[in-house]
XYZ file of C-alpha atoms in Angstrom:
563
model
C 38.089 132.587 123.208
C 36.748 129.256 123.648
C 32.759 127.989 123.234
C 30.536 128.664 125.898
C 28.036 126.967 126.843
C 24.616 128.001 127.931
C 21.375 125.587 129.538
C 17.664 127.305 129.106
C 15.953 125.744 132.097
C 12.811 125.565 130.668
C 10.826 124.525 134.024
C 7.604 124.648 135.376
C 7.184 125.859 138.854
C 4.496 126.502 141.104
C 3.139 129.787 142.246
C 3.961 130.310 146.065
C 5.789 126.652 146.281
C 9.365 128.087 147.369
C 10.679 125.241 148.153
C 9.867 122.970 145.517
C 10.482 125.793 143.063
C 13.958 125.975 144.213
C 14.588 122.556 144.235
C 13.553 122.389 140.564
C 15.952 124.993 140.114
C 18.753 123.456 141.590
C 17.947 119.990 139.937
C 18.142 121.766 136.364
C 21.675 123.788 137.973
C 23.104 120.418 138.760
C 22.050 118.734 135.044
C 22.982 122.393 133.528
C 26.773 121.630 135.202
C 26.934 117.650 134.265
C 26.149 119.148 130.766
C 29.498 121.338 130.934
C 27.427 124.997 130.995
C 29.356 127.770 131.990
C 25.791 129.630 132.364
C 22.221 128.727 133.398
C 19.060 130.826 132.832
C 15.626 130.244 134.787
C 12.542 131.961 133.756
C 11.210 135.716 135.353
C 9.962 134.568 138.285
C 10.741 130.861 138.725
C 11.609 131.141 142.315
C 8.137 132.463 143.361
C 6.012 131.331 140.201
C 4.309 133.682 138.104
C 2.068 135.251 138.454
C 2.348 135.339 142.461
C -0.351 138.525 142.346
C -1.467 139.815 145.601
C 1.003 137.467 147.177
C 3.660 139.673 146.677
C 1.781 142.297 149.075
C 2.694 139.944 151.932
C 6.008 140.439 153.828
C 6.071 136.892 154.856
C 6.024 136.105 151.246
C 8.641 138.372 150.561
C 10.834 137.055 153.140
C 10.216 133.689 152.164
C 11.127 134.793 148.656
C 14.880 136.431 149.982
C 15.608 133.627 152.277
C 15.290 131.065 149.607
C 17.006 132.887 147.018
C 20.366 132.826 149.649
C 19.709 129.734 150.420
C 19.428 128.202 147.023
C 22.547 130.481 146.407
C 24.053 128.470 149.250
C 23.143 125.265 147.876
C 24.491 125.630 144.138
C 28.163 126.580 145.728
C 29.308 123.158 144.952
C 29.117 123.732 141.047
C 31.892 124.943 140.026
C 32.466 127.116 136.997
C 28.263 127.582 136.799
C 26.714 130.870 136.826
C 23.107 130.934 137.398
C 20.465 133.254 136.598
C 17.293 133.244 137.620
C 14.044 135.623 138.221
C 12.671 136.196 141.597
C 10.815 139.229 143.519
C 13.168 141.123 145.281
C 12.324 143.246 148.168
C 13.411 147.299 147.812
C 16.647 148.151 149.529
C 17.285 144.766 150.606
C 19.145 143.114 147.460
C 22.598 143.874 146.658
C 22.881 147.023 143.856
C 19.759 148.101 144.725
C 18.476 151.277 146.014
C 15.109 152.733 146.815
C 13.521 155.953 146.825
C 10.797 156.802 149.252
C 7.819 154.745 148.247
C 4.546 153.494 150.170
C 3.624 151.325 147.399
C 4.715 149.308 145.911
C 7.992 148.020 147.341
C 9.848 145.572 145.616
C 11.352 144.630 142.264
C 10.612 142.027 139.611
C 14.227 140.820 139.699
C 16.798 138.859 138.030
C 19.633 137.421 140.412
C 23.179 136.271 139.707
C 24.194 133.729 141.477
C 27.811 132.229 142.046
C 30.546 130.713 144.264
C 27.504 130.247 146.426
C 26.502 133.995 146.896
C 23.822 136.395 145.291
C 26.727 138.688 143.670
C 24.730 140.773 141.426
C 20.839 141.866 140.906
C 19.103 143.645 138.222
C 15.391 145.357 138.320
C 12.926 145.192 135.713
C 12.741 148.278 134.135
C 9.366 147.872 131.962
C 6.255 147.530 133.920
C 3.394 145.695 131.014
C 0.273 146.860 132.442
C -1.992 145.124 129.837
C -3.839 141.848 129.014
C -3.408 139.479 131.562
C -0.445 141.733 133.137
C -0.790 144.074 136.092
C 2.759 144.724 137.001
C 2.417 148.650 138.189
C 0.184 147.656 140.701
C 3.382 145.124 142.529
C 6.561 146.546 141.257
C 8.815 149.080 140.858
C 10.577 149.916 138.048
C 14.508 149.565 138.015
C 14.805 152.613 135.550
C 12.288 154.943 137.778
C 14.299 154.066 141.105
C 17.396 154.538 139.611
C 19.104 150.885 139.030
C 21.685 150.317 137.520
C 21.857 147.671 133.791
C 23.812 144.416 135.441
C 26.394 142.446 133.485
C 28.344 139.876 134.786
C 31.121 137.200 132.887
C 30.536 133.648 132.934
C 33.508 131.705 131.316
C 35.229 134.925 129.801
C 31.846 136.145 128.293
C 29.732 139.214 129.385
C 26.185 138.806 129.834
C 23.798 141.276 129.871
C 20.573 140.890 131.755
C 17.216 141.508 130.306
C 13.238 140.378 132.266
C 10.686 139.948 129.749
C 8.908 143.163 128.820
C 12.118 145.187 129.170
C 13.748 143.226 125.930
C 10.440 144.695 123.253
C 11.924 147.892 124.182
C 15.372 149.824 122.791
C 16.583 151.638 125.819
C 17.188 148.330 128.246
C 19.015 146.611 125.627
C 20.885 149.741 124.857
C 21.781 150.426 128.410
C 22.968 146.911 128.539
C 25.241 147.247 125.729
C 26.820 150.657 126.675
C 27.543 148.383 130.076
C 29.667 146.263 128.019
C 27.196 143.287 127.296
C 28.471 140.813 124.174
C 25.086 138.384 124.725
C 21.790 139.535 126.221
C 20.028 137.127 128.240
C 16.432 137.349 128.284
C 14.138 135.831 131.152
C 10.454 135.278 130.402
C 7.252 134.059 132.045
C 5.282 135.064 129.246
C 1.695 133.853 128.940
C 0.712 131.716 125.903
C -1.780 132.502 123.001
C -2.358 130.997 119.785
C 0.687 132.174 117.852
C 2.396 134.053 120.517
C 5.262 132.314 119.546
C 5.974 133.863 116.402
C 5.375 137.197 117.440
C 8.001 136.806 120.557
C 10.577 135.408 118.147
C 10.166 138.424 115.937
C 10.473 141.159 117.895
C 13.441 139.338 119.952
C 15.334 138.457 116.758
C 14.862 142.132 115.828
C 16.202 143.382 119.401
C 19.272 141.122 118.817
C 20.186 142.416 114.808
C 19.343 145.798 116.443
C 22.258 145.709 119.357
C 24.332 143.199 117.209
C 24.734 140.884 120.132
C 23.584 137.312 120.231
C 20.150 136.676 122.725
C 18.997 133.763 124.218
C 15.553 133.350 125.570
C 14.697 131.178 128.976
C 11.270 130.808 129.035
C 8.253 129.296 131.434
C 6.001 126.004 130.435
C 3.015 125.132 132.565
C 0.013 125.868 133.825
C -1.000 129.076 136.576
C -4.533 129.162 137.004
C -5.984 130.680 133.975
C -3.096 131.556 131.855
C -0.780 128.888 130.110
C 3.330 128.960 129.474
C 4.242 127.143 125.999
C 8.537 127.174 126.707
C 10.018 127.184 123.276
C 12.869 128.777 124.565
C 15.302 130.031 122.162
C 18.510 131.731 120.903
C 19.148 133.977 118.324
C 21.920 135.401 116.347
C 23.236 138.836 116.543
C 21.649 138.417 112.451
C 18.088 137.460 114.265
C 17.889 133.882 113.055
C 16.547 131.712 115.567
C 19.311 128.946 115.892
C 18.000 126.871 118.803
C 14.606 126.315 119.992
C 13.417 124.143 122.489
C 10.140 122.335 122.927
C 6.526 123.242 122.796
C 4.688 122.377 126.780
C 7.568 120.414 127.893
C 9.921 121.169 130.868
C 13.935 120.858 129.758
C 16.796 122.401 129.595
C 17.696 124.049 126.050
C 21.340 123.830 125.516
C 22.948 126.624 123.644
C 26.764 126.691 122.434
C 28.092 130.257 121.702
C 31.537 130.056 119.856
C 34.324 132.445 119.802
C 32.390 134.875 116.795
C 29.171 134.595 118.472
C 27.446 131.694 116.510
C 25.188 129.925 117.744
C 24.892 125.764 117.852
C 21.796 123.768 119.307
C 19.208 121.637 118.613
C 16.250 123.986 116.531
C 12.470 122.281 117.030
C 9.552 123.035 114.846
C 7.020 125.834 115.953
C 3.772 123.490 115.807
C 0.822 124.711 113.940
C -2.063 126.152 115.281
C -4.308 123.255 116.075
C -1.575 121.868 118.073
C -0.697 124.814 120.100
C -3.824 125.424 121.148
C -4.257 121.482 121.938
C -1.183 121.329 124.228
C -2.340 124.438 126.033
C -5.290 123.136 126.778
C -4.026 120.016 127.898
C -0.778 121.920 129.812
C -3.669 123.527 131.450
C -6.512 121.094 132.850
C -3.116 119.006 133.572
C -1.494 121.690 136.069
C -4.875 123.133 137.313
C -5.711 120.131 138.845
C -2.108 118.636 139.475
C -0.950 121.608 141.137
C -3.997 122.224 143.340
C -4.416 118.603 144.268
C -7.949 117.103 142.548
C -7.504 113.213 142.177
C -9.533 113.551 138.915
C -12.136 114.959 136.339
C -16.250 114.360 135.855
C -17.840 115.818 132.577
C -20.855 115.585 131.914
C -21.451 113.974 128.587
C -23.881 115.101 126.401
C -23.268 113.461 122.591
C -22.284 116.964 121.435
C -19.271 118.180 119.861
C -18.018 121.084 123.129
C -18.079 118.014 125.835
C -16.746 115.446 123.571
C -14.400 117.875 122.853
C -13.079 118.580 126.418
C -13.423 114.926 127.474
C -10.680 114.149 124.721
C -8.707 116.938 126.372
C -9.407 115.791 129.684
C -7.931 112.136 128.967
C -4.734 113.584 127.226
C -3.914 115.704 130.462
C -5.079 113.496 133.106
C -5.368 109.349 131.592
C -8.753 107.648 131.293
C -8.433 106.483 134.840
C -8.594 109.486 136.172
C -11.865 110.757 133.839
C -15.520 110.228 134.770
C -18.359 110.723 132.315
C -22.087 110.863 133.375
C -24.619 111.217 130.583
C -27.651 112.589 131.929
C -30.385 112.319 129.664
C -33.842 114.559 129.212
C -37.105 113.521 127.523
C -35.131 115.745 124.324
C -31.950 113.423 124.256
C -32.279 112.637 120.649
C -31.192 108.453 120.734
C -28.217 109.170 118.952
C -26.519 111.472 121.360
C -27.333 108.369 123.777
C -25.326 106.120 121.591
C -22.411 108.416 120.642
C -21.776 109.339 124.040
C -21.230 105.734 125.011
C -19.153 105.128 122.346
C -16.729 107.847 122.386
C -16.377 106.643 126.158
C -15.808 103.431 124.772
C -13.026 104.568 122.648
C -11.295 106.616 125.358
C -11.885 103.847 128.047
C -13.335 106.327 130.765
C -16.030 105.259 133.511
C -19.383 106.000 131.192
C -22.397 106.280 133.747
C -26.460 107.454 133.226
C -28.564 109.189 135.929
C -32.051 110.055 133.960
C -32.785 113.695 134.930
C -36.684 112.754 133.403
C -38.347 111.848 137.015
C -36.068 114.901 138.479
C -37.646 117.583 136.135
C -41.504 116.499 136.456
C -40.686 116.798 140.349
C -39.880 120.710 139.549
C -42.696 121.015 137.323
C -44.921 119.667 139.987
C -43.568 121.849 142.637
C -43.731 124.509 140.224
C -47.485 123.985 138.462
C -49.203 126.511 140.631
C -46.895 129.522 139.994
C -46.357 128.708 136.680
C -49.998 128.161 136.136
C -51.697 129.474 132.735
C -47.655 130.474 131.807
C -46.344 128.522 128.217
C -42.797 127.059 128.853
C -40.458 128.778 127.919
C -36.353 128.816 128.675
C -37.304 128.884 132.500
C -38.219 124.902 132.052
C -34.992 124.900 129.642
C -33.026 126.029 132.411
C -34.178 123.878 134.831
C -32.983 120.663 133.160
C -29.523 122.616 133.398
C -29.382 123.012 136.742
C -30.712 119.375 137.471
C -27.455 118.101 135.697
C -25.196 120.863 136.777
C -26.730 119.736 140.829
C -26.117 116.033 139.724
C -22.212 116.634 138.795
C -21.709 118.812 141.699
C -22.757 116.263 144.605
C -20.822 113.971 142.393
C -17.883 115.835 142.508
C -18.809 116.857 146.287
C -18.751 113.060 147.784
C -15.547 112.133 145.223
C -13.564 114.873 145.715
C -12.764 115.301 141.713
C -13.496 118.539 139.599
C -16.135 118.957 137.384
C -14.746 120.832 134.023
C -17.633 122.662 131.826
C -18.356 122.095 128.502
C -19.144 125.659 127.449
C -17.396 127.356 124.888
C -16.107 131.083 124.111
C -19.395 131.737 121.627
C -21.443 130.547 124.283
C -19.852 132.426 126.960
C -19.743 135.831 125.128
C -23.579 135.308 123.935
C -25.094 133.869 127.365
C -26.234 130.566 125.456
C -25.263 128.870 128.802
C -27.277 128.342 132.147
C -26.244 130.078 135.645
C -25.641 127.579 137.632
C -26.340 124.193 134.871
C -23.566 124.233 132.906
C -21.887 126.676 134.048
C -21.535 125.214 137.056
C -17.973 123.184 138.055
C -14.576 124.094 138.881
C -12.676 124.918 136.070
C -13.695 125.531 132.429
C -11.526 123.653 129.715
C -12.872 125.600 126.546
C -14.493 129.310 127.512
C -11.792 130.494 125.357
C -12.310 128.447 122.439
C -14.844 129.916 119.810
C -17.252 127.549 118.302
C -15.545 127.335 115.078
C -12.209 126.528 116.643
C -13.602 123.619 118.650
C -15.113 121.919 115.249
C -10.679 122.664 113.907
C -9.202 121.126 117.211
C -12.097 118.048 117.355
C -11.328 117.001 113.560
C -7.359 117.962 114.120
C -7.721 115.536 117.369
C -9.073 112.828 115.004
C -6.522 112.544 112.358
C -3.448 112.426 115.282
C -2.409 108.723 115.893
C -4.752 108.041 118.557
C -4.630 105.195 120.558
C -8.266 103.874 121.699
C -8.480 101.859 124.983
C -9.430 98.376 122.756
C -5.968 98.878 121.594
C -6.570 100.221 117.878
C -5.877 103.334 116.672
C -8.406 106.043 114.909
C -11.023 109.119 115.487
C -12.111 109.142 119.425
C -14.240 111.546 118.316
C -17.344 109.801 116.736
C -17.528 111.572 113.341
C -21.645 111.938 114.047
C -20.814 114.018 116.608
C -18.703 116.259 114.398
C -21.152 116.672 111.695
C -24.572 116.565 113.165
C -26.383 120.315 114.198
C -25.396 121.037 117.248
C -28.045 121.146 119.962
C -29.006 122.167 123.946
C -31.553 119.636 123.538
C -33.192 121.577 126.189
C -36.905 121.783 123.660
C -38.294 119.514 120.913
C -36.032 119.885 117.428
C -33.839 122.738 119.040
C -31.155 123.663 116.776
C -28.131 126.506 118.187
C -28.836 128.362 114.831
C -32.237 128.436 116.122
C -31.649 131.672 118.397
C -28.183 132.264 117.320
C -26.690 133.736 113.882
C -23.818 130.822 111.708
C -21.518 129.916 114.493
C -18.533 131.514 110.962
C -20.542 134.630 111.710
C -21.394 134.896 114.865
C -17.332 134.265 115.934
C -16.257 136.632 113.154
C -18.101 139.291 114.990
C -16.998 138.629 118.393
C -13.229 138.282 117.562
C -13.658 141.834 115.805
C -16.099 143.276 118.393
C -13.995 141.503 121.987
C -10.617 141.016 120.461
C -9.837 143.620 118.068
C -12.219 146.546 119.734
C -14.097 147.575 116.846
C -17.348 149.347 116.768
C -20.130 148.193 115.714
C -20.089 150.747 112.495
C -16.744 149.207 111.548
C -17.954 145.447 111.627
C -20.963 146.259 109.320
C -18.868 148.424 107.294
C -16.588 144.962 106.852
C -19.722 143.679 105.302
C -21.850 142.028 107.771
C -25.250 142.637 108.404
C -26.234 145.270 110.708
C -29.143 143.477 112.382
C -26.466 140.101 113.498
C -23.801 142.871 114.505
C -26.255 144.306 116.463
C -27.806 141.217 118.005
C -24.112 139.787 118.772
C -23.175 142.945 120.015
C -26.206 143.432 122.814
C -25.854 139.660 123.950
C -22.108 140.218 124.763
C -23.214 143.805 126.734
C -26.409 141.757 128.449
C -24.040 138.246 129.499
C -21.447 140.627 131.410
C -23.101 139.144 134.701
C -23.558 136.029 133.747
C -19.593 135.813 132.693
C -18.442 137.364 136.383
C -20.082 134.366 137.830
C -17.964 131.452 135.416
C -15.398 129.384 136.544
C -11.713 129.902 135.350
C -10.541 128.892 132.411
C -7.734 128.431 130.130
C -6.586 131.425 128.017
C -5.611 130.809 124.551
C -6.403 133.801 122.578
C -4.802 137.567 123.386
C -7.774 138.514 124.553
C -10.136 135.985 126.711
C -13.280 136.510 129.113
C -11.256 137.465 132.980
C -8.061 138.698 133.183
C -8.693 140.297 129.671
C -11.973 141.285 129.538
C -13.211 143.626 132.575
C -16.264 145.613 131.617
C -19.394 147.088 133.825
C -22.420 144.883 134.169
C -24.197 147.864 134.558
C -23.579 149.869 131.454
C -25.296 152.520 128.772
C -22.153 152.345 126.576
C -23.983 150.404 122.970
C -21.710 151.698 120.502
């Protein structure tokens, strides 16, 4: 038995783009057969994108969906010798091998397709549903296993393949069936949504699923951006022993070539897992990069404040997009300190954006005048706070209203989860870079960012981050000498808390009995409950822990529950 040869087609499509997912299908099918593969896998879902959501409630969807399938099925005839695989949603009853039982809702599959010789000759149905985190799969599909469908494997090049989608490989009984079928190598499709070591945990549980069933699995995988969830690729193959033998990138679309020898080894380049700061930094960038690529914006405007959370998504905002296509307004109050005047302009400097300055001073005595006589005999309080907020947040949207480009917030996850963040201020914009970034991590990624070999727009290389901004308090600069820590417990406490309290589910008796003090645990606690509306109202943003405010995180506003 000779070596086979196997491309990953580690791609990036678009949610609802049919035709320009296909074609990036059959562009990676026609590199996958110059390459000499026998076999090509595409991701779960990379005809439709993922996740298509309600989409998949429409028919005409669904048609579109079949029709494209045959006719990419059609179009890959001329390959000769290549098998391809790929995911797609596959209407009930009207694939081939599958039957349906009598069903209102919901009616279709979350398929895998073979296709070859220019015909869809085999399908297989998912078979486990994940109804948790970001994933709400019962509510769209059908499970192959409940309706009675059959395991699918097919021979590509004198080699059985077994077919596995996502979910249905951290299980036994899939893999199992698949053997009993006759599989020698299961392949595994994926369109599984990034967080900060994900990575690790996937390759774990796969490389136990493949010493388990003794076969050899490789691992297709999604990279991109969808809205508020990210795809990291890092497709891989292991072993029938579990060792990871080939990995491919981090972010980046390719094809992952894999070369399975007569015993089952495994050949192909093996990439480095980056570390955490760097994960996190290309998701953020994958993300701000596809949100606005894939729905159209020509470009970004942040509003610039000299603090670390803007400065922080600006340098983001330039690695996704170029400096040419960032815009920075600076917006100062009768608080800007000086400094966060001059290190505003200078990390715009370094980055080579458009810097500009609209004074919000004249703006906010106008409200204060409008407002004297029902504020009247009142002391100023946040409500004045807030109103410098919304000036700027009013100022970035008209800007972004004449210019056509999205304005990204600046607010992070601590901020989110406590309410230190104005409804409609800074809050408001289109898309928000860091609301799943705790303050703690944004100080990691801003000093990580500085020690990478950065190239500034004068040519040099250094920090873009000024270092002031870095190590000074941090500050609204809403109020004379405000400090965060002012109405807020240690940003290395307060974030302890909340990943315990919002990403682990503990109770507040089990985070004091960890050792912190009742009275923070208590006050971290209630602004979390309180913030709930506050939160419904944000923009989307990019997900980069298991557990982030949206998709994640759906509690009552209205709600008794303190424990």
């Amino acid at each position: 038995m000779s070596t086979v040869r196997v491309a990953l087609a580690q791609i990036n499509p678009t949610v609802g783009d049919l035709a320009g997912n296909a074609k990036m299908i059959a562009d990676a099918a026609r590199e996958a057969h110059a390459g000499g593969a026998a076999l090509m896998i595409a991701p779960e879902l990379a005809l439709s994108g993922y996740p298509p959501e309600d989409l998949l409630l429409r028919p005409a969807f669904m048609q579109g969906c079949t029709d494209t399938l045959h006719a990419l099925a059609r179009e890959l005839a001329p390959f000769e010798g290549l098998t391809v695989l790929l995911g797609h949603p596959a209407p009930a009853g009207e694939a081939p091998q599958l039957r349906t039982r009598s069903v209102a809702a919901p009616a279709c599959f979350n398929a895998a397709s073979v296709l070859s010789q220019g015909r869809v000759v085999a399908t297989y149905a998912k078979r486990e549903l994940p109804n948790y985190q970001v994933f709400d799969e019962r509510r769209y599909f059908l499970s192959g296993r409940d309706a009675g469908q059959p395991p699918v494997v097919f021979e590509a090049a004198g080699r059985r393949f077994g077919v596995l989608v996502c979910e249905d490989a951290w299980f036994e009984e899939p893999a199992a069936a698949a053997m009993r079928a006759g599989a020698q190598v299961l392949c595994v499709l994926n369109a599984s949504p990034f967080h900060i070591d994900k990575s690790e945990e996937r390759e774990a549980r796969m490389s136990a699923r493949a010493r388990h069933t003794g076969a050899p699995l490789l691992f297709a995988h999604l990279v991109g951006g969808q809205d508020e969830v990210v795809f990291d690729g890092a497709s891989f193959a292991a072993d029938a022993q579990g060792r990871v033998a080939v990995r491919g990138r981090s972010f980046e679309p390719e094809l992952v070539w894999v070369d399975i020898d007569a015993d089952g080894g495994l050949s192909g380049i093996c990439h480095e897992t980056p570390a955490l700061e760097e994960q996190a930094w290309k998701a953020l960038v994958t993300g701000v990069r596809d949100y606005l690529g894939k729905n159209g914006f020509p470009g970004a405007i942040i509003g610039l404040s000299g603090g670390i959370d803007s400065a922080l998504v600006l340098a983001i905002a330039v690695d996704a997009l170029g400096a040419n296509r960032v815009r920075t307004v600076m917006m100062p109050s009768p608080y800007t300190a000086d400094i966060s005047w001059l290190d505003a302009r200078d990390m715009a400097q370094r980055l080579g954006v458009r810097y500009d300055e609209i004074a919000i001073a004249p703006m906010f005595d106008a409200f204060r005048a409008s407002l004297a006589q029902e504020f009247r005999g009142l002391p100023e309080d946040a409500t004045e706070e807030n109103i410098q907020a919304r000036i700027r947040g009013t100022l970035l949207m008209a800007l972004s209203n004449k210019h056509g480009s999205i304005v990204l917030t600046t607010g992070n996850k601590s901020e989110m989860a406590t309410g230190y963040c104005t409804l409609y201020g800074d809050m408001a914009g289109g898309f928000a870079v860091i609301k799943d970034v705790a303050k703690t991590l944004v100080y990691r990624l801003a000093r990580w960012k500085n020690t990478q070999p950065n190239r500034r727009a004068d040519g040099s290389t250094g920090p873009v981050i000024p270092e002031r901004i870095i190590t000074r308090a941090p500050s609204a600069e809403l109020r004379p000498d405000q400090t965060d820590q002012d109405s807020l417990p240690p940003y290395d406490v307060l974030d302890a808390i909340l990943a315990r309290y919002m990403e682990e589910d503990q109770s507040i008796e089990q985070i004091v009995a960890a050792g912190f003090a009742r009275t923070d645990v208590e006050r971290v606690t209630r602004l979390i409950k309180v913030n709930e509306y506050k939160r419904r109202q944000a923009p989307v943003g990019i997900r980069i822990t298991h557990r982030a405010f949206g998709r994640d995180w759906r509690y009552p506003i209205t709600s008794k529950f303190r424990a």
